[in-house]
Amino acid sequence: MSSNRLLSIDALRGLVILFMLLDHVRETFYLHQQVGDPMDVTATEPALFFSRTLAHLCAPVFILLTGLSAFLYGEKQMSRAATSAFLFKRGLFLVVLEFTLVNFAWTFQFPPTVIYLQVIWAIGLSMLALAVLLWLPRVWLAALGLLLVAGHNLLDGLHFGPESVMHIPWAILHDRGWIEFSDTLRLRTSYPVLPWIGVIALGYAIGPWFRWSSAPEQRLQWLRRAGFAALALFVALRLINGYGEKPWAVEETALQTLMGLFNITKYPPSLLFLALTLGIGLLLLAAFERRNDGRLVRTLAVFGSAPMFFYLLHLYVLKLLYVAALAIWGANQGHYFGFDSMGWVWVATLLLALVLFPPTQWFARLKARRRDIRWLKYL
C-alpha cells in the first residue's frame, strides 16, 4: 500500500513535469508568439492558449506535493525538528540553485545582467517558510494556507515604489516587478511567493491523508471531495466574475468565450488560478491512486522520482538545442529561431521526453540505490 501511495505522488509530479517540458519548449522555440498574463484571447491562437493553460498545472502541483512530501519525510524521520532542518537546508539550496545553475541555463550569460527569480526560487522560499510554519497545529496551518490562497488578492491594489523601504520585500512577496540590485544587475521577481507559501502549507496539512495507516478508500474520498470543492469554487467565482481576476466577457466566437473563462492570472496566482489547478491536481492524484499498477503511471513516476535532475537537464538541453538551431538556420522568426506552428512544439516535446527518459530513469535508480550518498536527496 505504501509503495502504491508514493507511486501516485511521483506519477502526478511526472505528468506535470511533461507539461512543464511542453511549456519550456514553447518558451524556447516559439518566442516570436509571446503570451501575456492573463492572455489576450482575441489575439492568441487556441493551440497556444490551451498549451499554455495546460502548463498552469505545473507550479501549483509541484508546490502542493512539496508540502505533502515534507510531511511524509517527517513521518519517516519521526521528528518535526529533523523535517524543519531539512526544509531549511533544502530551501536554501534551491534559492542558491536559482541564482546560479538555473538562471545560467536560461540566459547563458556570465556574469548575469538579469536574474529571473522563478519557480525554483518560489519553492525554495516556500520551503524556508514551511520550516517555521510546520510547528503550528495542523488546523492552524491549514487555516493559514487557505487564508493566503484565498485572501492575497485583497492586496492586489497595494504597491510600493522603488523609494519605499517596502519595495523589495513586497516585490518578493506579492507585487511582481523589478529590483535594481546595481547599475549592471537587475532581479525580476517572476514568482511572488505569498500565495505559494499558502499552497505548500496546504500540501503539508493534507499529509495525514497519506499516512501508512490511512485507508486507501478514505484517502480517495478526501482527495475527490477536496478536488471537486476547489473546482466548484472556481465555477462559482467565475460566474460572479468579480474577485481577484480579470473579468471574462462574451467574445465574437464561442471558442474565444470559452478561452476567456479559463483565462486566469499566474503572477501572482489568483484564487481562481489555484482553485482550478489544485482542484484538477487533487483529482488526478486520486486517479493515479486508483490506477497505480498501470504502465502509464509507472512511466510517469520515473520522471517524478528525479524532478530536480530532470529540471536542470532539460533546461540545458533546450538551451544548447536553441543555440545550435540558431547557428544552423539563423533567426527565421524576427529576432528568433522558431517553429512555424504549435504542432511542432508538441512534436519536439514528445521527442525530448523520449530522449530524456533514459538518463532520468538512470538517475532515479541511482538515487534509490545509493541512499548513503546524502546529497542525492537534494535532487
Short mmCIF file of C-alpha atoms in Angstrom, two decimals:
data_model
loop_
_atom_site.label_atom_id
_atom_site.label_comp_id
_atom_site.label_asym_id
_atom_site.label_seq_id
_atom_site.Cartn_x
_atom_site.Cartn_y
_atom_site.Cartn_z
CA MET A 1 0.00 0.00 0.00
CA SER A 2 2.77 2.45 0.92
CA SER A 3 4.64 1.98 -2.34
CA ASN A 4 1.43 2.48 -4.32
CA ARG A 5 0.68 5.64 -2.37
CA LEU A 6 4.11 7.08 -3.13
CA LEU A 7 3.92 5.93 -6.75
CA SER A 8 0.80 8.05 -7.31
CA ILE A 9 2.61 11.13 -5.96
CA ASP A 10 5.58 10.56 -8.27
CA ALA A 11 3.25 9.90 -11.21
CA LEU A 12 1.42 13.19 -10.72
CA ARG A 13 4.73 15.01 -10.40
CA GLY A 14 5.92 13.26 -13.56
CA LEU A 15 2.83 14.31 -15.51
CA VAL A 16 3.24 17.98 -14.67
CA ILE A 17 6.95 17.69 -15.48
CA LEU A 18 5.92 16.77 -19.02
CA PHE A 19 3.53 19.73 -19.11
CA MET A 20 6.46 21.87 -17.94
CA LEU A 21 8.60 20.44 -20.73
CA LEU A 22 5.92 21.44 -23.24
CA ASP A 23 5.84 24.98 -21.88
CA HIS A 24 9.61 25.33 -21.90
CA VAL A 25 9.84 24.03 -25.47
CA ARG A 26 7.31 26.75 -26.30
CA GLU A 27 9.39 29.35 -24.48
CA THR A 28 12.47 28.20 -26.39
CA PHE A 29 11.19 27.66 -29.94
CA TYR A 30 8.01 29.78 -30.05
CA LEU A 31 9.23 33.03 -28.54
CA HIS A 32 8.04 35.00 -31.56
CA GLN A 33 4.48 34.37 -30.32
CA GLN A 34 4.54 35.89 -26.86
CA VAL A 35 1.69 35.47 -24.39
CA GLY A 36 0.68 37.79 -21.58
CA ASP A 37 -0.59 37.07 -18.09
CA PRO A 38 -3.51 36.73 -18.43
CA MET A 39 -3.53 36.17 -22.17
CA ASP A 40 -5.36 38.19 -24.82
CA VAL A 41 -7.94 35.66 -26.03
CA THR A 42 -8.75 37.72 -29.12
CA ALA A 43 -5.14 37.62 -30.33
CA THR A 44 -3.91 34.21 -29.09
CA GLU A 45 -4.38 31.12 -31.24
CA PRO A 46 -6.32 28.34 -29.44
CA ALA A 47 -3.46 25.80 -29.69
CA LEU A 48 -1.11 28.24 -27.99
CA PHE A 49 -3.71 29.28 -25.41
CA PHE A 50 -4.60 25.76 -24.29
CA SER A 51 -0.97 24.59 -24.31
CA ARG A 52 -0.06 27.47 -22.02
CA THR A 53 -3.14 26.87 -19.86
CA LEU A 54 -2.23 23.20 -19.51
CA ALA A 55 1.18 24.25 -18.18
CA HIS A 56 -0.55 26.27 -15.44
CA LEU A 57 -0.88 22.99 -13.54
CA CYS A 58 2.87 22.75 -13.02
CA ALA A 59 3.78 25.20 -10.25
CA PRO A 60 0.69 24.60 -8.04
CA VAL A 61 1.09 20.82 -8.21
CA PHE A 62 4.87 20.98 -7.67
CA ILE A 63 4.49 23.13 -4.57
CA LEU A 64 1.49 21.25 -3.14
CA LEU A 65 3.42 17.98 -3.49
CA THR A 66 6.48 19.60 -1.93
CA GLY A 67 4.44 20.26 1.20
CA LEU A 68 2.98 16.76 1.12
CA SER A 69 6.41 15.21 0.65
CA ALA A 70 7.74 17.25 3.58
CA PHE A 71 5.06 15.73 5.80
CA LEU A 72 5.91 12.21 4.63
CA TYR A 73 9.61 12.90 5.22
CA GLY A 74 8.74 13.89 8.78
CA GLU A 75 6.71 10.71 9.26
CA LYS A 76 9.72 8.66 8.22
CA GLN A 77 12.11 10.63 10.42
CA MET A 78 9.62 10.71 13.32
CA SER A 79 10.93 14.17 14.14
CA ARG A 80 9.44 17.57 13.38
CA ALA A 81 12.78 19.16 14.16
CA ALA A 82 14.53 16.99 11.55
CA THR A 83 11.89 17.92 8.99
CA SER A 84 12.27 21.61 9.75
CA ALA A 85 16.06 21.39 9.43
CA PHE A 86 15.81 19.52 6.13
CA LEU A 87 13.33 22.06 4.72
CA PHE A 88 15.58 24.92 5.77
CA LYS A 89 18.69 23.41 4.14
CA ARG A 90 16.83 22.29 1.03
CA GLY A 91 15.14 25.67 0.69
CA LEU A 92 18.48 27.49 0.86
CA PHE A 93 19.91 25.04 -1.66
CA LEU A 94 17.10 25.79 -4.14
CA VAL A 95 17.47 29.56 -3.73
CA VAL A 96 21.19 29.29 -4.48
CA LEU A 97 20.42 26.99 -7.41
CA GLU A 98 18.03 29.57 -8.88
CA PHE A 99 20.71 32.27 -8.76
CA THR A 100 23.36 30.05 -10.33
CA LEU A 101 22.73 26.96 -12.46
CA VAL A 102 19.08 27.67 -13.25
CA ASN A 103 19.50 31.31 -14.25
CA PHE A 104 22.56 30.48 -16.35
CA ALA A 105 20.58 27.76 -18.15
CA TRP A 106 18.04 30.39 -19.25
CA THR A 107 20.48 33.12 -20.24
CA PHE A 108 23.92 31.56 -20.89
CA GLN A 109 25.24 34.86 -19.55
CA PHE A 110 28.07 35.24 -17.02
CA PRO A 111 28.23 37.44 -15.15
CA PRO A 112 24.47 37.94 -15.45
CA THR A 113 22.83 41.31 -16.04
CA VAL A 114 19.35 39.96 -15.23
CA ILE A 115 18.36 37.23 -12.78
CA TYR A 116 14.84 35.84 -13.08
CA LEU A 117 13.51 34.59 -9.75
CA GLN A 118 11.19 31.85 -10.93
CA VAL A 119 9.65 28.60 -9.74
CA ILE A 120 12.74 27.11 -8.06
CA TRP A 121 13.14 30.34 -6.11
CA ALA A 122 9.46 30.20 -5.11
CA ILE A 123 9.73 26.57 -3.99
CA GLY A 124 12.90 27.36 -2.04
CA LEU A 125 11.37 30.32 -0.18
CA SER A 126 8.18 28.35 0.44
CA MET A 127 10.24 25.56 2.00
CA LEU A 128 12.00 28.08 4.23
CA ALA A 129 8.60 29.38 5.35
CA LEU A 130 7.27 25.86 5.93
CA ALA A 131 10.33 25.06 8.06
CA VAL A 132 8.87 27.56 10.56
CA LEU A 133 5.14 27.08 9.96
CA LEU A 134 5.13 23.29 10.44
CA TRP A 135 5.40 23.88 14.19
CA LEU A 136 1.84 25.23 14.16
CA PRO A 137 -1.04 22.87 14.98
CA ARG A 138 -2.31 21.29 11.79
CA VAL A 139 -5.66 23.09 11.85
CA TRP A 140 -3.91 26.46 12.21
CA LEU A 141 -1.53 25.61 9.39
CA ALA A 142 -4.43 24.64 7.12
CA ALA A 143 -6.32 27.81 8.06
CA LEU A 144 -3.26 29.96 7.31
CA GLY A 145 -2.78 28.20 3.97
CA LEU A 146 -6.41 28.84 2.99
CA LEU A 147 -6.15 32.46 4.13
CA LEU A 148 -3.05 33.11 2.00
CA VAL A 149 -4.50 31.35 -1.05
CA ALA A 150 -7.96 32.91 -0.83
CA GLY A 151 -7.15 36.30 0.64
CA HIS A 152 -3.99 37.52 -1.05
CA ASN A 153 -5.96 39.07 -3.94
CA LEU A 154 -7.29 41.62 -1.45
CA LEU A 155 -3.76 43.03 -1.52
CA ASP A 156 -3.64 43.48 -5.31
CA GLY A 157 -4.06 47.23 -5.07
CA LEU A 158 -1.15 47.66 -2.66
CA HIS A 159 2.06 48.86 -4.34
CA PHE A 160 5.32 50.40 -3.18
CA GLY A 161 7.65 52.48 -5.33
CA PRO A 162 11.43 51.92 -5.56
CA GLU A 163 11.99 54.68 -3.00
CA SER A 164 9.97 52.80 -0.33
CA VAL A 165 11.60 50.51 2.23
CA MET A 166 8.77 48.06 1.43
CA HIS A 167 9.54 47.89 -2.29
CA ILE A 168 11.89 44.89 -2.18
CA PRO A 169 10.03 42.74 0.38
CA TRP A 170 6.69 43.45 -1.32
CA ALA A 171 8.11 42.64 -4.76
CA ILE A 172 9.26 39.29 -3.34
CA LEU A 173 6.01 38.57 -1.53
CA HIS A 174 3.25 39.79 -3.82
CA ASP A 175 3.92 42.53 -6.37
CA ARG A 176 5.77 41.10 -9.37
CA GLY A 177 8.38 43.57 -10.53
CA TRP A 178 12.00 44.59 -10.90
CA ILE A 179 14.59 45.04 -8.19
CA GLU A 180 17.52 47.22 -9.26
CA PHE A 181 20.39 45.50 -7.47
CA SER A 182 23.15 47.56 -9.09
CA ASP A 183 23.90 49.51 -12.26
CA THR A 184 24.68 46.23 -14.03
CA LEU A 185 22.30 43.76 -12.38
CA ARG A 186 18.50 43.61 -12.11
CA LEU A 187 16.33 40.98 -10.44
CA ARG A 188 12.89 40.04 -11.75
CA THR A 189 10.52 38.62 -9.11
CA SER A 190 8.63 36.45 -11.58
CA TYR A 191 7.05 34.32 -8.84
CA PRO A 192 5.83 36.43 -5.89
CA VAL A 193 5.80 33.90 -3.06
CA LEU A 194 2.99 34.83 -0.65
CA PRO A 195 0.28 32.61 -2.22
CA TRP A 196 2.81 29.83 -2.86
CA ILE A 197 3.52 29.71 0.89
CA GLY A 198 -0.19 29.10 1.28
CA VAL A 199 -0.07 26.24 -1.22
CA ILE A 200 2.88 24.49 0.45
CA ALA A 201 1.14 24.84 3.81
CA LEU A 202 -1.97 23.16 2.39
CA GLY A 203 0.18 20.37 0.97
CA TYR A 204 1.68 19.73 4.39
CA ALA A 205 -1.77 19.91 6.01
CA ILE A 206 -3.18 17.11 3.82
CA GLY A 207 -0.20 14.91 4.70
CA PRO A 208 -2.10 12.80 7.26
CA TRP A 209 -4.33 11.55 4.43
CA PHE A 210 -1.24 9.69 3.17
CA ARG A 211 -0.06 8.11 6.43
CA TRP A 212 0.80 4.43 6.36
CA SER A 213 -2.26 3.73 8.49
CA SER A 214 -4.70 5.67 6.27
CA ALA A 215 -7.25 3.55 4.42
CA PRO A 216 -6.85 3.96 0.62
CA GLU A 217 -10.59 4.36 0.06
CA GLN A 218 -10.78 7.07 2.72
CA ARG A 219 -7.85 8.87 1.10
CA LEU A 220 -9.54 8.70 -2.29
CA GLN A 221 -12.70 10.15 -0.79
CA TRP A 222 -10.81 13.07 0.76
CA LEU A 223 -8.93 13.79 -2.46
CA ARG A 224 -12.10 13.75 -4.54
CA ARG A 225 -14.05 15.92 -2.13
CA ALA A 226 -11.25 18.48 -1.94
CA GLY A 227 -10.74 18.42 -5.71
CA PHE A 228 -14.41 18.88 -6.58
CA ALA A 229 -14.80 21.55 -3.89
CA ALA A 230 -11.93 23.53 -5.42
CA LEU A 231 -13.44 23.24 -8.90
CA ALA A 232 -16.87 24.26 -7.59
CA LEU A 233 -15.25 27.33 -6.04
CA PHE A 234 -13.66 28.15 -9.39
CA VAL A 235 -17.00 27.90 -11.20
CA ALA A 236 -18.83 29.97 -8.57
CA LEU A 237 -16.23 32.74 -8.56
CA ARG A 238 -16.02 32.77 -12.35
CA LEU A 239 -19.78 33.23 -12.55
CA ILE A 240 -19.63 36.08 -10.03
CA ASN A 241 -16.86 37.48 -12.26
CA GLY A 242 -15.51 39.99 -9.81
CA TYR A 243 -12.83 38.82 -7.35
CA GLY A 244 -9.11 38.72 -7.95
CA GLU A 245 -9.22 38.05 -11.67
CA LYS A 246 -9.65 39.83 -14.97
CA PRO A 247 -13.39 39.57 -15.82
CA TRP A 248 -14.40 37.38 -18.72
CA ALA A 249 -16.82 38.53 -21.38
CA VAL A 250 -18.78 37.08 -24.27
CA GLU A 251 -16.45 37.25 -27.29
CA GLU A 252 -17.03 37.07 -31.03
CA THR A 253 -16.87 33.26 -31.08
CA ALA A 254 -17.89 30.56 -28.62
CA LEU A 255 -14.30 29.28 -28.54
CA GLN A 256 -12.95 32.69 -27.55
CA THR A 257 -15.59 32.95 -24.84
CA LEU A 258 -14.53 29.54 -23.51
CA MET A 259 -10.92 30.68 -23.59
CA GLY A 260 -11.93 33.78 -21.65
CA LEU A 261 -13.47 31.65 -18.91
CA PHE A 262 -10.17 29.84 -18.39
CA ASN A 263 -8.00 32.92 -18.88
CA ILE A 264 -6.52 33.20 -15.40
CA THR A 265 -3.60 35.03 -13.80
CA LYS A 266 -0.42 33.25 -12.69
CA TYR A 267 1.88 36.05 -11.46
CA PRO A 268 0.98 36.02 -8.61
CA PRO A 269 -1.53 33.15 -8.87
CA SER A 270 -5.09 34.35 -8.34
CA LEU A 271 -7.52 32.43 -6.16
CA LEU A 272 -9.23 31.24 -9.34
CA PHE A 273 -5.90 30.07 -10.77
CA LEU A 274 -5.20 27.99 -7.67
CA ALA A 275 -8.76 26.71 -7.29
CA LEU A 276 -8.74 25.39 -10.87
CA THR A 277 -5.23 23.94 -10.92
CA LEU A 278 -5.22 22.45 -7.42
CA GLY A 279 -8.69 21.02 -7.97
CA ILE A 280 -7.55 19.25 -11.12
CA GLY A 281 -4.31 18.19 -9.42
CA LEU A 282 -6.12 16.56 -6.50
CA LEU A 283 -8.47 14.67 -8.84
CA LEU A 284 -5.51 13.48 -10.92
CA LEU A 285 -3.81 12.29 -7.75
CA ALA A 286 -6.94 10.32 -6.87
CA ALA A 287 -7.00 8.82 -10.38
CA PHE A 288 -3.36 7.75 -10.10
CA GLU A 289 -4.12 6.16 -6.73
CA ARG A 290 -6.76 4.05 -8.46
CA ARG A 291 -4.53 3.10 -11.42
CA ASN A 292 -1.18 2.71 -9.71
CA ASP A 293 -0.45 -0.64 -11.31
CA GLY A 294 -0.66 0.66 -14.89
CA ARG A 295 2.27 1.16 -17.25
CA LEU A 296 1.45 4.83 -17.80
CA VAL A 297 1.53 5.58 -14.06
CA ARG A 298 4.82 3.76 -13.63
CA THR A 299 6.35 5.56 -16.61
CA LEU A 300 5.25 8.96 -15.32
CA ALA A 301 6.59 8.05 -11.89
CA VAL A 302 10.09 7.74 -13.36
CA PHE A 303 10.02 11.42 -14.36
CA GLY A 304 8.54 12.34 -11.00
CA SER A 305 11.09 10.46 -8.92
CA ALA A 306 14.01 12.64 -10.10
CA PRO A 307 12.40 16.05 -10.60
CA MET A 308 15.35 18.36 -9.94
CA PHE A 309 17.67 16.26 -12.08
CA PHE A 310 15.19 16.41 -14.95
CA TYR A 311 14.62 20.13 -14.43
CA LEU A 312 18.29 21.03 -14.77
CA LEU A 313 18.92 18.52 -17.56
CA HIS A 314 16.06 19.69 -19.77
CA LEU A 315 16.93 23.38 -19.36
CA TYR A 316 20.48 22.87 -20.57
CA VAL A 317 19.44 20.53 -23.37
CA LEU A 318 16.88 23.06 -24.61
CA LYS A 319 19.35 25.94 -24.47
CA LEU A 320 22.01 24.01 -26.36
CA LEU A 321 19.47 22.91 -28.97
CA TYR A 322 18.35 26.52 -29.46
CA VAL A 323 21.91 27.81 -29.81
CA ALA A 324 22.66 25.07 -32.36
CA ALA A 325 19.45 25.72 -34.34
CA LEU A 326 20.13 29.47 -34.41
CA ALA A 327 23.66 28.83 -35.67
CA ILE A 328 22.50 26.44 -38.39
CA TRP A 329 19.28 28.06 -39.65
CA GLY A 330 19.52 31.61 -38.35
CA ALA A 331 16.78 33.85 -36.97
CA ASN A 332 13.82 32.76 -39.10
CA GLN A 333 11.16 34.40 -36.87
CA GLY A 334 12.15 38.03 -36.46
CA HIS A 335 14.93 38.11 -33.87
CA TYR A 336 14.42 34.42 -33.01
CA PHE A 337 14.72 30.97 -34.43
CA GLY A 338 11.36 29.31 -34.00
CA PHE A 339 8.89 26.73 -35.22
CA ASP A 340 6.14 27.72 -37.62
CA SER A 341 3.31 26.24 -35.56
CA MET A 342 2.42 24.87 -32.13
CA GLY A 343 2.17 21.42 -33.70
CA TRP A 344 5.96 21.31 -33.96
CA VAL A 345 6.22 22.38 -30.32
CA TRP A 346 4.22 19.30 -29.36
CA VAL A 347 6.30 17.05 -31.63
CA ALA A 348 9.54 18.39 -30.17
CA THR A 349 8.19 17.89 -26.64
CA LEU A 350 7.35 14.25 -27.34
CA LEU A 351 10.78 13.57 -28.86
CA LEU A 352 12.58 15.26 -25.96
CA ALA A 353 10.53 13.28 -23.43
CA LEU A 354 11.64 10.06 -25.13
CA VAL A 355 15.29 11.17 -25.24
CA LEU A 356 15.37 12.38 -21.63
CA PHE A 357 13.60 9.33 -20.17
CA PRO A 358 16.67 7.00 -20.04
CA PRO A 359 19.01 9.42 -18.18
CA THR A 360 16.20 10.35 -15.78
CA GLN A 361 15.49 6.67 -15.12
CA TRP A 362 19.21 6.05 -14.55
CA PHE A 363 19.45 8.85 -12.00
CA ALA A 364 16.22 7.80 -10.23
CA ARG A 365 17.61 4.28 -9.82
CA LEU A 366 20.93 5.64 -8.61
CA LYS A 367 19.20 7.80 -6.02
CA ALA A 368 17.10 4.85 -4.81
CA ARG A 369 20.10 2.52 -4.68
CA ARG A 370 22.69 4.84 -3.13
CA ARG A 371 20.92 6.27 -0.12
CA ASP A 372 24.33 6.56 1.51
CA ILE A 373 25.15 9.48 -0.83
CA ARG A 374 23.34 12.15 1.15
CA TRP A 375 23.45 14.97 -1.40
CA LEU A 376 21.45 12.92 -3.93
CA LYS A 377 18.25 13.52 -1.96
CA TYR A 378 18.53 17.23 -2.76
CA LEU A 379 17.96 16.35 -6.43
#
